[in-house]
mmCIF file of C-alpha atoms in Angstrom:
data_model
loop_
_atom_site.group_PDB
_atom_site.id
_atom_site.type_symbol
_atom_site.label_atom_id
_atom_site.label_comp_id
_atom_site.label_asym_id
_atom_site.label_seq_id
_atom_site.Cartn_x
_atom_site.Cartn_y
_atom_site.Cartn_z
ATOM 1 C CA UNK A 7 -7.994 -9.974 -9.605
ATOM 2 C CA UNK A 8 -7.378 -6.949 -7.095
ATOM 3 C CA UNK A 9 -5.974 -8.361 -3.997
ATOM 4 C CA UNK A 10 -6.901 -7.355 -0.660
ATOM 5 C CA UNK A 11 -4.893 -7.077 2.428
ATOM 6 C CA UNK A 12 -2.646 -9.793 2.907
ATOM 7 C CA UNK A 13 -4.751 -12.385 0.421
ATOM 8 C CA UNK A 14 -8.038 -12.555 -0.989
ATOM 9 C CA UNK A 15 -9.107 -11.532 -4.732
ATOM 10 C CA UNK A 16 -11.718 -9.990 -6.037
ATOM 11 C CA UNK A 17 -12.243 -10.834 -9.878
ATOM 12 C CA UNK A 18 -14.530 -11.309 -13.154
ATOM 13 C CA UNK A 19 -15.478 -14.745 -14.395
ATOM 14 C CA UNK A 20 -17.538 -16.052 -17.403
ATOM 15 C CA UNK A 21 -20.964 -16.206 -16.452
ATOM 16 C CA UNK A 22 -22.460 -18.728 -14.326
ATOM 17 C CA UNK A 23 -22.661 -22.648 -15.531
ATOM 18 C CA UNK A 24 -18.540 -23.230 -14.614
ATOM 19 C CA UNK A 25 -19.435 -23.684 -11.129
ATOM 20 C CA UNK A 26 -17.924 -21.870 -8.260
ATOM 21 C CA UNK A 27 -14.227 -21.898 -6.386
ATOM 22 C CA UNK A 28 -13.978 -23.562 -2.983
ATOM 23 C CA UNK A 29 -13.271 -19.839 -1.437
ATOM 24 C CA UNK A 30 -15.557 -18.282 -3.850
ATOM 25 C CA UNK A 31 -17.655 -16.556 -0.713
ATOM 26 C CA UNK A 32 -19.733 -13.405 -2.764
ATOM 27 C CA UNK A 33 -20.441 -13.291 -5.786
ATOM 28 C CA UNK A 34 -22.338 -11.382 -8.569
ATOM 29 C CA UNK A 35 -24.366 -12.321 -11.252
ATOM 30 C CA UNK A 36 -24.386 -9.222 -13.956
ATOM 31 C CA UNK A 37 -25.848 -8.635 -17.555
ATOM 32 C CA UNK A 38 -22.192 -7.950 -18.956
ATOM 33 C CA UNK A 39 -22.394 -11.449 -19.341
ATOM 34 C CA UNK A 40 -19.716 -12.072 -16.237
ATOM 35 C CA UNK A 41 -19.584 -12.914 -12.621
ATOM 36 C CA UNK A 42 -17.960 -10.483 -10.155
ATOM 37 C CA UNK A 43 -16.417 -13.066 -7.228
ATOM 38 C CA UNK A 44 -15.229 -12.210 -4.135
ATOM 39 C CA UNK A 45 -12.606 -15.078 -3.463
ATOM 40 C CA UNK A 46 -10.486 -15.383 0.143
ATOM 41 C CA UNK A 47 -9.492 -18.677 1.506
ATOM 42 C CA UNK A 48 -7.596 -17.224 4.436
ATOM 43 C CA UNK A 49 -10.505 -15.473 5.340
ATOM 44 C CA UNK A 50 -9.230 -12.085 5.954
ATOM 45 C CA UNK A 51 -11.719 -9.970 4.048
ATOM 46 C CA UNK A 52 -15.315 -9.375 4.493
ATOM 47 C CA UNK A 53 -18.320 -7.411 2.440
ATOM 48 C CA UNK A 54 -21.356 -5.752 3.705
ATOM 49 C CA UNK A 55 -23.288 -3.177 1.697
ATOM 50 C CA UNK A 56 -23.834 0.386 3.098
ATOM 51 C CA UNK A 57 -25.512 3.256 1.505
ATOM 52 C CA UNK A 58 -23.664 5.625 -0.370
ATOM 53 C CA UNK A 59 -24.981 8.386 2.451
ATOM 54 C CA UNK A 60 -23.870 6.671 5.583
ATOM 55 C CA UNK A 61 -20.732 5.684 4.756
ATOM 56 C CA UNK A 62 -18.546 7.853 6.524
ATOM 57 C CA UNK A 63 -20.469 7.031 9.261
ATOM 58 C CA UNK A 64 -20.477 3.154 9.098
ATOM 59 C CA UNK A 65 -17.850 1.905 11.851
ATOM 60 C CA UNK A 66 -15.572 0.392 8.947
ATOM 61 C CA UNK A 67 -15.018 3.465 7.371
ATOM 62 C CA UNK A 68 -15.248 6.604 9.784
ATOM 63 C CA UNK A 69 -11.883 6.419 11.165
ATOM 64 C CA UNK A 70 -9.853 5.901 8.286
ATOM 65 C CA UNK A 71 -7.990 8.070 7.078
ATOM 66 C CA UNK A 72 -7.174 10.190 3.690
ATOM 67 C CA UNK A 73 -6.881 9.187 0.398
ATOM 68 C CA UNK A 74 -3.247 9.762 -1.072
ATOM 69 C CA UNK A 75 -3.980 10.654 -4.088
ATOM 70 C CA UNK A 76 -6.939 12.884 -3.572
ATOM 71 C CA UNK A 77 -6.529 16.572 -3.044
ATOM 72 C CA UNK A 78 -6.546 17.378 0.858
ATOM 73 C CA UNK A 79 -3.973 15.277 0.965
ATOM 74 C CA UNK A 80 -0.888 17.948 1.263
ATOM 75 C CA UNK A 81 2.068 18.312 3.834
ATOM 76 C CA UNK A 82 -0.413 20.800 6.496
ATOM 77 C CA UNK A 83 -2.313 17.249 6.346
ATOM 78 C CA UNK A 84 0.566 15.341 7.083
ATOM 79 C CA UNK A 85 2.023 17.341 9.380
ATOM 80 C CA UNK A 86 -1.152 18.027 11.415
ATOM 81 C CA UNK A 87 -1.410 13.734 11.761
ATOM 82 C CA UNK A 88 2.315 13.609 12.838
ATOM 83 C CA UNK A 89 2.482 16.369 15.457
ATOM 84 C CA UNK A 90 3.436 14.260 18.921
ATOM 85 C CA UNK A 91 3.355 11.327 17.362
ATOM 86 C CA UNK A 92 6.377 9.082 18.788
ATOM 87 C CA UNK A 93 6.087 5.653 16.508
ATOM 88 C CA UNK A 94 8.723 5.341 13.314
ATOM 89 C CA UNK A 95 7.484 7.331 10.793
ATOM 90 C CA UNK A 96 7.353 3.756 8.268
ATOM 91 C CA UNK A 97 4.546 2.875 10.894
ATOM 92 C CA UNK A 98 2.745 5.959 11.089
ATOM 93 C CA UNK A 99 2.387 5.585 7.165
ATOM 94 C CA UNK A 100 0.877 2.224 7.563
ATOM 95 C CA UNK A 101 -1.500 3.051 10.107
ATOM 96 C CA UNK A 102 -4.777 3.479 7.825
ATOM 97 C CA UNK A 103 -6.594 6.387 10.254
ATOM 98 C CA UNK A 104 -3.716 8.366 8.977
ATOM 99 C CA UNK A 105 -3.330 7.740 5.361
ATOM 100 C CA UNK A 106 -5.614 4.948 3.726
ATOM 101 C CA UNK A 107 -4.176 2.312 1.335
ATOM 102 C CA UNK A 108 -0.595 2.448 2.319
ATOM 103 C CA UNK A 109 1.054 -0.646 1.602
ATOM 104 C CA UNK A 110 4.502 -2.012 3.193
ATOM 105 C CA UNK A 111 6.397 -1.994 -0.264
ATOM 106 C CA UNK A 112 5.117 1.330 -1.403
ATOM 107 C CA UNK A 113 5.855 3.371 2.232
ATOM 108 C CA UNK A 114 9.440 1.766 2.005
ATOM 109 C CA UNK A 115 9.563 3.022 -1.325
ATOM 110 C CA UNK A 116 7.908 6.521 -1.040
ATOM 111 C CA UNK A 117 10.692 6.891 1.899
ATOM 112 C CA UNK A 118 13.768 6.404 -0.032
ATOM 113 C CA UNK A 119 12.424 9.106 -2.498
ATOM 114 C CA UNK A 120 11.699 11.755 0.230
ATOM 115 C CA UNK A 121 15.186 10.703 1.539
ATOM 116 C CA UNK A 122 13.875 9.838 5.132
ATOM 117 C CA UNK A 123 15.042 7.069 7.664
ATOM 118 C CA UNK A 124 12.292 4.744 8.302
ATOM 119 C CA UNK A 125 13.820 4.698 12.067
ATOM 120 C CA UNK A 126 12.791 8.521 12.132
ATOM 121 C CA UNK A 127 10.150 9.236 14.645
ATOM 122 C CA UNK A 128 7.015 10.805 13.054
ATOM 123 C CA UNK A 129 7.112 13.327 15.046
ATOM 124 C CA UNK A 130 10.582 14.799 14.557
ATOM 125 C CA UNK A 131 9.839 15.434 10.852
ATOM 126 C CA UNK A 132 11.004 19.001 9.843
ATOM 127 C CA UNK A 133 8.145 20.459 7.691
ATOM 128 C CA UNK A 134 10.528 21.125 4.572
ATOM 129 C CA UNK A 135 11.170 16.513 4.896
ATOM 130 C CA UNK A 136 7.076 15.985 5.342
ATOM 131 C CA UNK A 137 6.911 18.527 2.073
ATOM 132 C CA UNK A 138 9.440 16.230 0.271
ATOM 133 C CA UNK A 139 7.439 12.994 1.266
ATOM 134 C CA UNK A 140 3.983 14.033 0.015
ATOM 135 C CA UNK A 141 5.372 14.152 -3.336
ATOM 136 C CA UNK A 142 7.001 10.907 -3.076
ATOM 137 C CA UNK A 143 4.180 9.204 -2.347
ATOM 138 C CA UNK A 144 1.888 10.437 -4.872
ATOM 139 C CA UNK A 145 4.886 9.652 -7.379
ATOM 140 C CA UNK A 146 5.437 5.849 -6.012
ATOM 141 C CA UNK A 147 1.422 5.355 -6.533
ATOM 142 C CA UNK A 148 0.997 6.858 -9.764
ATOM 143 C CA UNK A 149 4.155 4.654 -11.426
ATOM 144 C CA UNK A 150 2.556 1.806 -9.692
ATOM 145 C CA UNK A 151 -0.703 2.265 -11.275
ATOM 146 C CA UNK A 152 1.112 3.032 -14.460
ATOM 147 C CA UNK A 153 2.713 -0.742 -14.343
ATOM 148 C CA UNK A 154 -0.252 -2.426 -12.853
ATOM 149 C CA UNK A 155 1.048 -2.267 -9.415
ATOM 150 C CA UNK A 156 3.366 -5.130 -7.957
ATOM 151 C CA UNK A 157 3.133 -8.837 -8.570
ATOM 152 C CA UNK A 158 4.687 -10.559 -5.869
ATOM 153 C CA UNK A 159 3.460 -14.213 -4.734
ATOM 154 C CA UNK A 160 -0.290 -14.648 -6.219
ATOM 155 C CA UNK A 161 -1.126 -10.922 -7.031
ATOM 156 C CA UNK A 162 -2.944 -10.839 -10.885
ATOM 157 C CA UNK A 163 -4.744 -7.784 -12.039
ATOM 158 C CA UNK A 164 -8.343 -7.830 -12.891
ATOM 159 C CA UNK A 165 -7.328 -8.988 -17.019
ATOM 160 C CA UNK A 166 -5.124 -11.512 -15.364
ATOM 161 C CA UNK A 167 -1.749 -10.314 -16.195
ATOM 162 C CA UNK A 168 0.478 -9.508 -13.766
ATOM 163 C CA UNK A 169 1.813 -6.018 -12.689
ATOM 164 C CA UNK A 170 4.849 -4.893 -13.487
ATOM 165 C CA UNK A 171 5.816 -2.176 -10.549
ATOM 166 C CA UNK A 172 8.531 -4.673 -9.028
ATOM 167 C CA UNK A 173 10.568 -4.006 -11.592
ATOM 168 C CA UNK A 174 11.041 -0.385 -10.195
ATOM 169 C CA UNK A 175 11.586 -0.947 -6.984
ATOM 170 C CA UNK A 176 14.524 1.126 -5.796
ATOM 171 C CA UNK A 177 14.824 -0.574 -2.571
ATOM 172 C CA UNK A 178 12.256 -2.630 -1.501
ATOM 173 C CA UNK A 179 13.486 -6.699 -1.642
ATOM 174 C CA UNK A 180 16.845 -5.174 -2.674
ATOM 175 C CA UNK A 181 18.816 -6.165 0.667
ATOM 176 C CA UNK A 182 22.591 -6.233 0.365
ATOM 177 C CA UNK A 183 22.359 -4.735 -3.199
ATOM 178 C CA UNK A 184 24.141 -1.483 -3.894
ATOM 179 C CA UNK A 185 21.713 1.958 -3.874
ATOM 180 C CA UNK A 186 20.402 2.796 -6.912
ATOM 181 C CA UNK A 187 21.206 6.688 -6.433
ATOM 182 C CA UNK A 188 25.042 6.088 -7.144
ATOM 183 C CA UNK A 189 25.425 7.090 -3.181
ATOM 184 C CA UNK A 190 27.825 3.785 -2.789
ATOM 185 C CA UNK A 191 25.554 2.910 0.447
ATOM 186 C CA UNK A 192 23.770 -0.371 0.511
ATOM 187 C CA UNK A 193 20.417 -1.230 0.703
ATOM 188 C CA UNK A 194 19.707 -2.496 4.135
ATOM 189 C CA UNK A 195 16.002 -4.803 5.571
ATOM 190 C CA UNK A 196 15.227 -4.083 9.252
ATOM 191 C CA UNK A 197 11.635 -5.610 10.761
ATOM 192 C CA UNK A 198 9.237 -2.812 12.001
ATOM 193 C CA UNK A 199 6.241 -3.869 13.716
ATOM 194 C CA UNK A 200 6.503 -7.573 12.179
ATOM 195 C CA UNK A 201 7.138 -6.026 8.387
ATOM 196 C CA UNK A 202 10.104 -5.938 5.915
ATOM 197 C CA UNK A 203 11.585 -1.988 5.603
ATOM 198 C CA UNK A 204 14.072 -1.935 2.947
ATOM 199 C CA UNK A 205 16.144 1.454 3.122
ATOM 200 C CA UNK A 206 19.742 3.091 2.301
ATOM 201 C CA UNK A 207 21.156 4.376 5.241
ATOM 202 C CA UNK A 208 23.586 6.636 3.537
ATOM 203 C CA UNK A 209 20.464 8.475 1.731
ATOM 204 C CA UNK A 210 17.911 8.524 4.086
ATOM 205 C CA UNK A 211 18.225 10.389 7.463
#
């Protein structure tokens, strides 16, 4: 299924008959024949329906921020959100009123290909480094999606096989192991605001 956050899936089933999961807490009965289920047994998720025309208004959605890969999203955009901003730009990435859907694996990864220090402060980025990183992301997202993003722990796509994506990684879990750009640095984990960043410090500045 497509995970959420830090656990819950959302996933098909055979239709009704097979009986329901524990955590099984929404689910849909549709003509394909097949049940849509929302399933989270930590409880982190929720659902609530909204019309199409009020969501940017509805208090869940109005402050988040852009969508990577759509196309506003562009170095003025990035560089407008980091002006004054004094947090580690591996933070400001995460933060969803600034870019939505940013995950901890793929901002450590999108990092090491724009060749920036997760230590830097958002705010100190020179425009030609923010015009490096927009790139970087949309090129860690779109091989992601290409291998059916990252399987780590429980994560299953929707058919039920599992992604392939950490098979790319070019830092991320790859502590102590030597960079994969031939720069004879090695990869290095720090904790930033309670989260794994995985980075070379010979590469990235």
């Amino acid at each position: 299924g497509t995970q959420l956050k830090l656990g819950g899936y959302v996933y098909a089933a055979p239709p009704a008959g097979a009986g329901h999961g524990k955590h099984d807490h929404v689910v849909f009965e549709t003509d394909a024949p097949a049940r849509i289920v929302f399933n989270d047994h930590r409880r982190f998720g929720l659902m609530t329906l909204v019309q199409t025309v009020r969501l940017e208004d509805d208090k869940l959605f109005k402050d988040i921020g852009i969508e990577p890969l759509s196309p506003g999203f562009n170095a003025k955009h990035l560089a407008a959100a980091f002006a004054g901003k004094k947090t580690p730009i591996k933070s400001a990435l995460l933060d969803q009123r600034v870019v939505a859907g940013l995950g901890n694996i793929y901002v450590s990864e999108a990092l090491f290909r724009g060749h920036i220090s997760p230590k830097r402060l958002a705010g100190s980025l020179k425009p030609y480094e923010i015009a490096r990183l927009v790139p970087a992301i949309n090129t860690v997202l779109k091989d992601a999606i290409k291998a059916g993003g990252s399987s780590l722990r429980d994560h299953a796509r929707p058919d039920g096989e599992l992604g392939m994506f950490q098979h790319r990684f070019l830092v991320y879990d790859r502590e102590g192991q030597p960079c994969k750009l031939g720069c004879k640095g090695t990869v290095k984990r720090i904790v930033q605001a309670g989260r794994s960043t995985f980075y070379c410090p010979k590469c990235q500045k």
